[in-house]
Amino acid sequence: MRRARALVLTAVLLTALPGVVAAQIYRWMDDRGVPHYTEGLDSVPERFRATAVLLSLRNEPPGAPTSAAGASGGPAAAGETTIKFSPGQRIMVDSRINGTTPARLLLDTGADRTVLAPRVVAAAGISLTRGARGGTIRGATGTAQVQAVPVDSIEVGGAKVDRLVVISHDIDHEGVDGLLGRDFLDRFTVTIDNSQGVVTLTPKKK
């Protein structure tokens, strides 16, 4: 029950940034039981639409301060890296927040947003008041408050993204400090070789 609650909660909070109030976010499970989160029912593969669950979200009212990432027109990415994992298992990555703070993240190509546990945010010296935005997430198990905060950088090996806005929230998975989402991954060409247990991140050409 605890794990199911965490998955539902995580699905909603990944879209908790201001500006997505009207979005319809669906959670669906693939044939291997892996959860995915997509915007719009049309984005869910047809054979999984019957079991897709619509998630709801209520954001902060208009007028919240803008983020550094939004002001700069999007996060900048550089470098490349190779991540090894055990085939058939979750892909875990060792990252650095703001250049120094370590964080163990679950790579999730179905997650719209990167999520960091509040303890990691605090350790990285990121303010939860200055430049942060509040939001309310609402799922099948109830509601919770989250904050969207700007970070200077997230690094995974040699791959780095600057000026990214992430969600500060504890996803309630033992040994995991958060999720590495598509806001980071979409800046790279991501190649996953399940047979070799290797993920390669290469910056996309502009």
PDB file of N, CA, C and O in Angstrom, residues 80-134:
ATOM      1  N   GLU A  80      28.585  14.402 -21.979  1.00  0.00           N
ATOM      2  CA  GLU A  80      27.912  13.131 -22.189  1.00  0.00           C
ATOM      3  C   GLU A  80      28.383  12.133 -21.149  1.00  0.00           C
ATOM      4  O   GLU A  80      29.390  12.352 -20.471  1.00  0.00           O
ATOM      5  N   THR A  81      27.631  11.047 -21.017  1.00  0.00           N
ATOM      6  CA  THR A  81      27.996  10.060 -19.999  1.00  0.00           C
ATOM      7  C   THR A  81      27.413   8.710 -20.346  1.00  0.00           C
ATOM      8  O   THR A  81      26.505   8.587 -21.179  1.00  0.00           O
ATOM      9  N   THR A  82      27.941   7.685 -19.688  1.00  0.00           N
ATOM     10  CA  THR A  82      27.435   6.325 -19.827  1.00  0.00           C
ATOM     11  C   THR A  82      27.061   5.802 -18.438  1.00  0.00           C
ATOM     12  O   THR A  82      27.830   5.952 -17.487  1.00  0.00           O
ATOM     13  N   ILE A  83      25.873   5.248 -18.341  1.00  0.00           N
ATOM     14  CA  ILE A  83      25.365   4.743 -17.068  1.00  0.00           C
ATOM     15  C   ILE A  83      25.176   3.231 -17.189  1.00  0.00           C
ATOM     16  O   ILE A  83      24.550   2.753 -18.134  1.00  0.00           O
ATOM     17  N   LYS A  84      25.713   2.495 -16.249  1.00  0.00           N
ATOM     18  CA  LYS A  84      25.544   1.047 -16.250  1.00  0.00           C
ATOM     19  C   LYS A  84      24.423   0.641 -15.290  1.00  0.00           C
ATOM     20  O   LYS A  84      24.257   1.243 -14.246  1.00  0.00           O
ATOM     21  N   PHE A  85      23.660  -0.389 -15.694  1.00  0.00           N
ATOM     22  CA  PHE A  85      22.591  -0.885 -14.838  1.00  0.00           C
ATOM     23  C   PHE A  85      22.400  -2.379 -15.075  1.00  0.00           C
ATOM     24  O   PHE A  85      22.891  -2.932 -16.072  1.00  0.00           O
ATOM     25  N   SER A  86      21.699  -3.012 -14.146  1.00  0.00           N
ATOM     26  CA  SER A  86      21.423  -4.445 -14.280  1.00  0.00           C
ATOM     27  C   SER A  86      20.182  -4.627 -15.149  1.00  0.00           C
ATOM     28  O   SER A  86      19.120  -4.084 -14.815  1.00  0.00           O
ATOM     29  N   PRO A  87      20.276  -5.329 -16.279  1.00  0.00           N
ATOM     30  CA  PRO A  87      19.130  -5.523 -17.158  1.00  0.00           C
ATOM     31  C   PRO A  87      17.920  -6.048 -16.397  1.00  0.00           C
ATOM     32  O   PRO A  87      18.029  -6.954 -15.570  1.00  0.00           O
ATOM     33  N   GLY A  88      16.764  -5.447 -16.653  1.00  0.00           N
ATOM     34  CA  GLY A  88      15.541  -5.855 -15.985  1.00  0.00           C
ATOM     35  C   GLY A  88      15.300  -5.149 -14.669  1.00  0.00           C
ATOM     36  O   GLY A  88      14.237  -5.303 -14.066  1.00  0.00           O
ATOM     37  N   GLN A  89      16.292  -4.382 -14.199  1.00  0.00           N
ATOM     38  CA  GLN A  89      16.161  -3.668 -12.936  1.00  0.00           C
ATOM     39  C   GLN A  89      15.970  -2.176 -13.182  1.00  0.00           C
ATOM     40  O   GLN A  89      16.176  -1.673 -14.289  1.00  0.00           O
ATOM     41  N   ARG A  90      15.591  -1.459 -12.136  1.00  0.00           N
ATOM     42  CA  ARG A  90      15.467  -0.014 -12.240  1.00  0.00           C
ATOM     43  C   ARG A  90      16.822   0.604 -12.555  1.00  0.00           C
ATOM     44  O   ARG A  90      17.859   0.115 -12.133  1.00  0.00           O
ATOM     45  N   ILE A  91      16.790   1.694 -13.309  1.00  0.00           N
ATOM     46  CA  ILE A  91      18.032   2.376 -13.672  1.00  0.00           C
ATOM     47  C   ILE A  91      18.293   3.481 -12.655  1.00  0.00           C
ATOM     48  O   ILE A  91      17.579   4.479 -12.600  1.00  0.00           O
ATOM     49  N   MET A  92      19.320   3.293 -11.836  1.00  0.00           N
ATOM     50  CA  MET A  92      19.678   4.261 -10.817  1.00  0.00           C
ATOM     51  C   MET A  92      20.912   5.046 -11.275  1.00  0.00           C
ATOM     52  O   MET A  92      21.831   4.471 -11.878  1.00  0.00           O
ATOM     53  N   VAL A  93      20.911   6.338 -10.996  1.00  0.00           N
ATOM     54  CA  VAL A  93      22.042   7.173 -11.398  1.00  0.00           C
ATOM     55  C   VAL A  93      22.567   7.951 -10.199  1.00  0.00           C
ATOM     56  O   VAL A  93      21.801   8.375  -9.336  1.00  0.00           O
ATOM     57  N   ASP A  94      23.869   8.119 -10.172  1.00  0.00           N
ATOM     58  CA  ASP A  94      24.501   8.961  -9.157  1.00  0.00           C
ATOM     59  C   ASP A  94      24.674  10.357  -9.748  1.00  0.00           C
ATOM     60  O   ASP A  94      25.329  10.523 -10.776  1.00  0.00           O
ATOM     61  N   SER A  95      24.078  11.338  -9.106  1.00  0.00           N
ATOM     62  CA  SER A  95      24.113  12.702  -9.627  1.00  0.00           C
ATOM     63  C   SER A  95      24.735  13.650  -8.614  1.00  0.00           C
ATOM     64  O   SER A  95      24.940  13.296  -7.449  1.00  0.00           O
ATOM     65  N   ARG A  96      25.031  14.862  -9.075  1.00  0.00           N
ATOM     66  CA  ARG A  96      25.508  15.931  -8.214  1.00  0.00           C
ATOM     67  C   ARG A  96      24.631  17.155  -8.432  1.00  0.00           C
ATOM     68  O   ARG A  96      24.393  17.558  -9.578  1.00  0.00           O
ATOM     69  N   ILE A  97      24.165  17.725  -7.336  1.00  0.00           N
ATOM     70  CA  ILE A  97      23.319  18.903  -7.397  1.00  0.00           C
ATOM     71  C   ILE A  97      24.155  20.126  -7.055  1.00  0.00           C
ATOM     72  O   ILE A  97      24.866  20.141  -6.041  1.00  0.00           O
ATOM     73  N   ASN A  98      24.085  21.132  -7.903  1.00  0.00           N
ATOM     74  CA  ASN A  98      24.868  22.366  -7.714  1.00  0.00           C
ATOM     75  C   ASN A  98      26.361  22.092  -7.554  1.00  0.00           C
ATOM     76  O   ASN A  98      27.062  22.754  -6.788  1.00  0.00           O
ATOM     77  N   GLY A  99      26.817  21.055  -8.247  1.00  0.00           N
ATOM     78  CA  GLY A  99      28.247  20.783  -8.313  1.00  0.00           C
ATOM     79  C   GLY A  99      28.840  19.951  -7.198  1.00  0.00           C
ATOM     80  O   GLY A  99      29.918  19.381  -7.359  1.00  0.00           O
ATOM     81  N   THR A 100      28.158  19.858  -6.047  1.00  0.00           N
ATOM     82  CA  THR A 100      28.782  19.175  -4.906  1.00  0.00           C
ATOM     83  C   THR A 100      27.899  18.159  -4.190  1.00  0.00           C
ATOM     84  O   THR A 100      28.407  17.160  -3.685  1.00  0.00           O
ATOM     85  N   THR A 101      26.600  18.397  -4.114  1.00  0.00           N
ATOM     86  CA  THR A 101      25.719  17.549  -3.301  1.00  0.00           C
ATOM     87  C   THR A 101      25.318  16.280  -4.038  1.00  0.00           C
ATOM     88  O   THR A 101      24.706  16.348  -5.111  1.00  0.00           O
ATOM     89  N   PRO A 102      25.665  15.101  -3.490  1.00  0.00           N
ATOM     90  CA  PRO A 102      25.319  13.842  -4.167  1.00  0.00           C
ATOM     91  C   PRO A 102      23.839  13.501  -3.995  1.00  0.00           C
ATOM     92  O   PRO A 102      23.219  13.819  -2.979  1.00  0.00           O
ATOM     93  N   ALA A 103      23.275  12.847  -5.013  1.00  0.00           N
ATOM     94  CA  ALA A 103      21.887  12.397  -4.944  1.00  0.00           C
ATOM     95  C   ALA A 103      21.745  11.143  -5.785  1.00  0.00           C
ATOM     96  O   ALA A 103      22.235  11.074  -6.912  1.00  0.00           O
ATOM     97  N   ARG A 104      21.098  10.140  -5.216  1.00  0.00           N
ATOM     98  CA  ARG A 104      20.834   8.882  -5.917  1.00  0.00           C
ATOM     99  C   ARG A 104      19.436   8.979  -6.523  1.00  0.00           C
ATOM    100  O   ARG A 104      18.435   9.042  -5.803  1.00  0.00           O
ATOM    101  N   LEU A 105      19.361   9.011  -7.858  1.00  0.00           N
ATOM    102  CA  LEU A 105      18.088   9.250  -8.523  1.00  0.00           C
ATOM    103  C   LEU A 105      17.676   8.060  -9.382  1.00  0.00           C
ATOM    104  O   LEU A 105      18.510   7.364  -9.964  1.00  0.00           O
ATOM    105  N   LEU A 106      16.370   7.867  -9.486  1.00  0.00           N
ATOM    106  CA  LEU A 106      15.798   6.851 -10.363  1.00  0.00           C
ATOM    107  C   LEU A 106      15.549   7.483 -11.732  1.00  0.00           C
ATOM    108  O   LEU A 106      14.812   8.463 -11.835  1.00  0.00           O
ATOM    109  N   LEU A 107      16.178   6.957 -12.775  1.00  0.00           N
ATOM    110  CA  LEU A 107      15.958   7.469 -14.119  1.00  0.00           C
ATOM    111  C   LEU A 107      14.577   7.023 -14.584  1.00  0.00           C
ATOM    112  O   LEU A 107      14.272   5.830 -14.616  1.00  0.00           O
ATOM    113  N   ASP A 108      13.737   7.985 -14.931  1.00  0.00           N
ATOM    114  CA  ASP A 108      12.354   7.690 -15.301  1.00  0.00           C
ATOM    115  C   ASP A 108      12.002   8.457 -16.565  1.00  0.00           C
ATOM    116  O   ASP A 108      11.703   9.647 -16.530  1.00  0.00           O
ATOM    117  N   THR A 109      12.018   7.762 -17.712  1.00  0.00           N
ATOM    118  CA  THR A 109      11.705   8.418 -18.980  1.00  0.00           C
ATOM    119  C   THR A 109      10.222   8.764 -19.099  1.00  0.00           C
ATOM    120  O   THR A 109       9.827   9.481 -20.023  1.00  0.00           O
ATOM    121  N   GLY A 110       9.394   8.283 -18.173  1.00  0.00           N
ATOM    122  CA  GLY A 110       7.975   8.614 -18.201  1.00  0.00           C
ATOM    123  C   GLY A 110       7.625   9.774 -17.300  1.00  0.00           C
ATOM    124  O   GLY A 110       6.467  10.181 -17.236  1.00  0.00           O
ATOM    125  N   ALA A 111       8.618  10.318 -16.598  1.00  0.00           N
ATOM    126  CA  ALA A 111       8.374  11.419 -15.665  1.00  0.00           C
ATOM    127  C   ALA A 111       8.649  12.754 -16.342  1.00  0.00           C
ATOM    128  O   ALA A 111       9.721  12.966 -16.899  1.00  0.00           O
ATOM    129  N   ASP A 112       7.697  13.668 -16.275  1.00  0.00           N
ATOM    130  CA  ASP A 112       7.876  14.979 -16.889  1.00  0.00           C
ATOM    131  C   ASP A 112       8.922  15.814 -16.150  1.00  0.00           C
ATOM    132  O   ASP A 112       9.657  16.578 -16.768  1.00  0.00           O
ATOM    133  N   ARG A 113       8.966  15.706 -14.822  1.00  0.00           N
ATOM    134  CA  ARG A 113       9.794  16.590 -14.006  1.00  0.00           C
ATOM    135  C   ARG A 113      10.768  15.813 -13.132  1.00  0.00           C
ATOM    136  O   ARG A 113      10.482  14.709 -12.671  1.00  0.00           O
ATOM    137  N   THR A 114      11.922  16.431 -12.886  1.00  0.00           N
ATOM    138  CA  THR A 114      12.883  15.885 -11.935  1.00  0.00           C
ATOM    139  C   THR A 114      12.420  16.220 -10.527  1.00  0.00           C
ATOM    140  O   THR A 114      11.926  17.320 -10.262  1.00  0.00           O
ATOM    141  N   VAL A 115      12.558  15.263  -9.617  1.00  0.00           N
ATOM    142  CA  VAL A 115      12.113  15.409  -8.231  1.00  0.00           C
ATOM    143  C   VAL A 115      13.297  15.178  -7.307  1.00  0.00           C
ATOM    144  O   VAL A 115      14.049  14.208  -7.481  1.00  0.00           O
ATOM    145  N   LEU A 116      13.475  16.069  -6.337  1.00  0.00           N
ATOM    146  CA  LEU A 116      14.539  15.920  -5.341  1.00  0.00           C
ATOM    147  C   LEU A 116      13.935  15.940  -3.949  1.00  0.00           C
ATOM    148  O   LEU A 116      13.061  16.765  -3.658  1.00  0.00           O
ATOM    149  N   ALA A 117      14.411  15.059  -3.092  1.00  0.00           N
ATOM    150  CA  ALA A 117      13.950  15.042  -1.708  1.00  0.00           C
ATOM    151  C   ALA A 117      14.340  16.347  -1.023  1.00  0.00           C
ATOM    152  O   ALA A 117      15.409  16.905  -1.296  1.00  0.00           O
ATOM    153  N   PRO A 118      13.501  16.875  -0.130  1.00  0.00           N
ATOM    154  CA  PRO A 118      13.817  18.128   0.567  1.00  0.00           C
ATOM    155  C   PRO A 118      15.176  18.113   1.253  1.00  0.00           C
ATOM    156  O   PRO A 118      15.842  19.136   1.319  1.00  0.00           O
ATOM    157  N   ARG A 119      15.601  16.953   1.753  1.00  0.00           N
ATOM    158  CA  ARG A 119      16.905  16.877   2.432  1.00  0.00           C
ATOM    159  C   ARG A 119      18.040  17.161   1.456  1.00  0.00           C
ATOM    160  O   ARG A 119      19.051  17.751   1.837  1.00  0.00           O
ATOM    161  N   VAL A 120      17.881  16.740   0.193  1.00  0.00           N
ATOM    162  CA  VAL A 120      18.898  17.001  -0.824  1.00  0.00           C
ATOM    163  C   VAL A 120      18.889  18.478  -1.197  1.00  0.00           C
ATOM    164  O   VAL A 120      19.939  19.106  -1.356  1.00  0.00           O
ATOM    165  N   VAL A 121      17.686  19.035  -1.325  1.00  0.00           N
ATOM    166  CA  VAL A 121      17.550  20.455  -1.647  1.00  0.00           C
ATOM    167  C   VAL A 121      18.244  21.304  -0.582  1.00  0.00           C
ATOM    168  O   VAL A 121      19.002  22.229  -0.882  1.00  0.00           O
ATOM    169  N   ALA A 122      18.004  20.960   0.672  1.00  0.00           N
ATOM    170  CA  ALA A 122      18.614  21.711   1.775  1.00  0.00           C
ATOM    171  C   ALA A 122      20.126  21.549   1.782  1.00  0.00           C
ATOM    172  O   ALA A 122      20.876  22.509   1.976  1.00  0.00           O
ATOM    173  N   ALA A 123      20.613  20.319   1.559  1.00  0.00           N
ATOM    174  CA  ALA A 123      22.053  20.061   1.566  1.00  0.00           C
ATOM    175  C   ALA A 123      22.769  20.810   0.450  1.00  0.00           C
ATOM    176  O   ALA A 123      23.940  21.177   0.586  1.00  0.00           O
ATOM    177  N   ALA A 124      22.061  21.056  -0.650  1.00  0.00           N
ATOM    178  CA  ALA A 124      22.643  21.767  -1.772  1.00  0.00           C
ATOM    179  C   ALA A 124      22.595  23.280  -1.588  1.00  0.00           C
ATOM    180  O   ALA A 124      23.034  24.029  -2.461  1.00  0.00           O
ATOM    181  N   GLY A 125      22.042  23.727  -0.469  1.00  0.00           N
ATOM    182  CA  GLY A 125      21.980  25.152  -0.191  1.00  0.00           C
ATOM    183  C   GLY A 125      20.918  25.886  -0.983  1.00  0.00           C
ATOM    184  O   GLY A 125      21.011  27.095  -1.197  1.00  0.00           O
ATOM    185  N   ILE A 126      19.890  25.163  -1.414  1.00  0.00           N
ATOM    186  CA  ILE A 126      18.821  25.758  -2.205  1.00  0.00           C
ATOM    187  C   ILE A 126      17.718  26.254  -1.275  1.00  0.00           C
ATOM    188  O   ILE A 126      17.226  25.507  -0.426  1.00  0.00           O
ATOM    189  N   SER A 127      17.326  27.493  -1.432  1.00  0.00           N
ATOM    190  CA  SER A 127      16.296  28.079  -0.587  1.00  0.00           C
ATOM    191  C   SER A 127      14.914  27.561  -0.969  1.00  0.00           C
ATOM    192  O   SER A 127      14.579  27.470  -2.153  1.00  0.00           O
ATOM    193  N   LEU A 128      14.126  27.201   0.045  1.00  0.00           N
ATOM    194  CA  LEU A 128      12.747  26.780  -0.192  1.00  0.00           C
ATOM    195  C   LEU A 128      11.782  27.948  -0.067  1.00  0.00           C
ATOM    196  O   LEU A 128      10.573  27.769  -0.055  1.00  0.00           O
ATOM    197  N   THR A 129      12.329  29.145   0.040  1.00  0.00           N
ATOM    198  CA  THR A 129      11.483  30.332   0.110  1.00  0.00           C
ATOM    199  C   THR A 129      11.794  31.296  -1.032  1.00  0.00           C
ATOM    200  O   THR A 129      10.904  31.733  -1.758  1.00  0.00           O
ATOM    201  N   ARG A 130      13.061  31.609  -1.215  1.00  0.00           N
ATOM    202  CA  ARG A 130      13.447  32.539  -2.271  1.00  0.00           C
ATOM    203  C   ARG A 130      13.417  31.857  -3.639  1.00  0.00           C
ATOM    204  O   ARG A 130      14.115  30.901  -3.897  1.00  0.00           O
ATOM    205  N   GLY A 131      12.571  32.353  -4.526  1.00  0.00           N
ATOM    206  CA  GLY A 131      12.475  31.823  -5.872  1.00  0.00           C
ATOM    207  C   GLY A 131      11.661  30.547  -5.985  1.00  0.00           C
ATOM    208  O   GLY A 131      11.495  30.007  -7.074  1.00  0.00           O
ATOM    209  N   ALA A 132      11.141  30.020  -4.862  1.00  0.00           N
ATOM    210  CA  ALA A 132      10.369  28.788  -4.890  1.00  0.00           C
ATOM    211  C   ALA A 132       8.896  29.080  -5.163  1.00  0.00           C
ATOM    212  O   ALA A 132       8.385  30.146  -4.855  1.00  0.00           O
ATOM    213  N   ARG A 133       8.207  28.103  -5.732  1.00  0.00           N
ATOM    214  CA  ARG A 133       6.778  28.209  -5.996  1.00  0.00           C
ATOM    215  C   ARG A 133       6.066  27.059  -5.285  1.00  0.00           C
ATOM    216  O   ARG A 133       6.521  25.923  -5.329  1.00  0.00           O
ATOM    217  N   GLY A 134       4.953  27.374  -4.668  1.00  0.00           N
ATOM    218  CA  GLY A 134       4.194  26.342  -3.991  1.00  0.00           C
ATOM    219  C   GLY A 134       3.107  25.776  -4.887  1.00  0.00           C
ATOM    220  O   GLY A 134       2.649  26.411  -5.822  1.00  0.00           O
TER     221      GLY A 134
END
